[in-house]
Amino acid sequence: MQAVIIVIGDEILSGNTVDTNSAFITSKLRMAGFNTVRIFTVPDETETIVATFKTAWDLAEVIITTGGLGPTSDDKTVPALRAFFNDNYRTDEATLQHLKKLLAERGRPELFDINKSQAEVLSSAVILQNDLGTAPCQLIEKEGKTVLCLPGVPLEMKNLVTSKVIPFLSAKYKTHHLLSRTVTVVNIPESRLAQMLTNWENQLPAEVKLSYLPMGSRIKLRLSGSGPSEADIITVFDNLTAALRPILGNHIISERAETVEEIIKDLLAAHHLTISTAESCTGGQIARLITDVPGSSQVFLGGIVPYDSLQKVKLLQVKQEDIDTHTVVSEKVAQQMSQGCQQLFKTDIAVATTGVAGPASDAHGNTVGTVYYSVRFRDKELTKRLFLPYLERSDFMNFVAQRALQTVVEMVLEETRI
Amino acid sequence: MQAVIIVIGDEILSGNTVDTNSAFITSKLRMAGFNTVRIFTVPDETETIVATFKTAWDLAEVIITTGGLGPTSDDKTVPALRAFFNDNYRTDEATLQHLKKLLAERGRPELFDINKSQAEVLSSAVILQNDLGTAPCQLIEKEGKTVLCLPGVPLEMKNLVTSKVIPFLSAKYKTHHLLSRTVTVVNIPESRLAQMLTNWENQLPAEVKLSYLPMGSRIKLRLSGSGPSEADIITVFDNLTAALRPILGNHIISERAETVEEIIKDLLAAHHLTISTAESCTGGQIARLITDVPGSSQVFLGGIVPYDSLQKVKLLQVKQEDIDTHTVVSEKVAQQMSQGCQQLFKTDIAVATTGVAGPASDAHGNTVGTVYYSVRFRDKELTKRLFLPYLERSDFMNFVAQRALQTVVEMVLEETRI
């Protein structure tokens, strides 16, 4: 089953706003068995939107728009929809009541004409109420196809997609759900792994596909499964994973993780290890990534961003003389930071960063893009230097954080080797 | 001058990768005087890409693709380009040398056929070398139009756009650059502001437009200017801003800032104030936002992520009895965190967060989505409660961080009121 997404809004085409809506929608559609074949990003112009609907109509069964549903005259999605379907407007009483309630909660008891305009919907549309905002989702069905108009506010769009749009589409098109599960395996060559899994692979049900994805020292085993029931696929995955355990034992470091921070959480939790962070040039990004993982409080005890160099001395026991001699962006300081961090938070592992994020070089002659990061595991320590002069500040912070987390994984794997 | 962007890649259409490339390119194009009229996101299919080129050809003078330039057979951008222009391939010697050098640096002295394929370019193409990667940018000119193929790796794409693509396009089409500058003004009603600026507005040069953008208690004055020379527009903006200073004095809190974290940096630097953070449920996001601003080390002394509640007691002097009585997600604990943070880092301002990011409620009966944040300015303190049960974990952390920073701005404005 095919889908097209139409992203509507001048603010996207000017580069002022990054569209994250279409990635969210395509990912949810995919899991529900719909294949997104195009994303069109178009301006707030009625004619262009109508022309794009015409193109989309020939490409897919499901057309989803996001954006352009506001109450002002520069929002053109509903007029375009009216023109495309040659339809009329009607006032939707339920939407009107919802608007009254919502605006009253926001302390605006009176409904102005401009507010009321959001209750003007296509005569042929079914309304999926937007519990978190004022623009309702209109759903129009014709010739077996479905058009759905979603608001552009990510929060409102996400809530509608998850709670109403996907359940509706799944029920209507009786699509097969498509899920995947990733098991991460280490310390074993791919050929040996394939050999060990021969019997297990031979017993894979027909609806499950397996891929081997080598990622440096790790191999990801990705299971992809499809079927009419999401719960059934999950059960199949659970059983397959359970059957892997006696074969691979400690070679499995995670049964779910996709990202490096998810692997860290699973790996540390399995070995009852704890971690803390001391970040200068990454400004909290490593802590932010680790805490993004639900349940990270099991392994992450805390982090510090000792931005001012006095804080490095005071809180992390970095020696002032080493800062004076080697500058704050140096191997010595990185090492002392990870050691001080480990002592402050009393964790098994500590990771520290210090560097020049730019845009200019620092006052001590350290060139922009220079960074040292240090990972400490109990009494072992590893410091690495990176030089990333071509990265913008924000990209630099993200890149260093990713590399530091990769090093944590490698060091933990090395030190806990079976 | 019009532009179209074609984003090529199955990984974007599956929702696995969020496309941030097109926002970057549109924003740089806009500043260089090019108006992006469409973004098409298409799969790795030669026919679809060719068809999209045909559509784009009628819409714009400049067509930029991103993605699909890898060496493997599922990368279709170059074959599509060949078909569209009915062209042949040639081996580009400079690219071959660049590939050899790059792969040697990565420890792979031998060039395989699959690597060499990236030096096979269109006969009619001019090559803009990709200094950071293996896929070169091909530039084809025909009938006054320009097609540019960029790699999908954001780092490589950004470097090419900034250093080669935009300079080339600006020189070729002699477009007028389009820049904007935002001056943020506070504590003054819009009508009074307009009155005070009458003379200044009357003297605005014809190529500069002014907009008043009210944002809660602040008003953004946005200057937009266009002209053949970027440097000249910047000089005009500098002079206009200088002329505003004697009229508005301390009402101006920033002469550049767009984001709340940029405003905080400007505002605190102007008043010689410092700030620190103590983040539990936001996991470092507030520190990450503040440190994203170049020069933030002037005002940000440090942050702490006391994730484990023992750390709150040990490092921030939160009273264990208050955690026991009120739980860690409470007004009392938030207050003590900001106070402890202020003392730890010795800053004028401290901001603290504690809450349940989810996906599940905590062991003490605090419902998922509950959060308290506290902002302390010298001896004044303000604690707010939010309830955000409908946000996913990551969105929750971002939302709380934004709200906390907004409150910092309001409190500083209130306390430093002129």
mmCIF file of N, CA and C in Angstrom, chain B residues 23 155 188 238:
data_model
loop_
_atom_site.group_PDB
_atom_site.id
_atom_site.type_symbol
_atom_site.label_atom_id
_atom_site.label_comp_id
_atom_site.label_asym_id
_atom_site.label_seq_id
_atom_site.Cartn_x
_atom_site.Cartn_y
_atom_site.Cartn_z
ATOM 1 N N ALA B 23 16.808 21.798 4.558
ATOM 2 C CA ALA B 23 16.650 23.045 5.320
ATOM 3 C C ALA B 23 17.931 23.867 5.260
ATOM 4 N N LEU B 155 27.820 16.673 6.685
ATOM 5 C CA LEU B 155 29.097 17.334 6.835
ATOM 6 C C LEU B 155 29.724 17.702 5.486
ATOM 7 N N ILE B 188 8.328 47.992 26.495
ATOM 8 C CA ILE B 188 7.822 49.136 25.762
ATOM 9 C C ILE B 188 6.681 48.640 24.867
ATOM 10 N N ASP B 238 24.615 47.583 10.499
ATOM 11 C CA ASP B 238 25.406 48.074 11.627
ATOM 12 C C ASP B 238 25.073 49.537 11.908
#
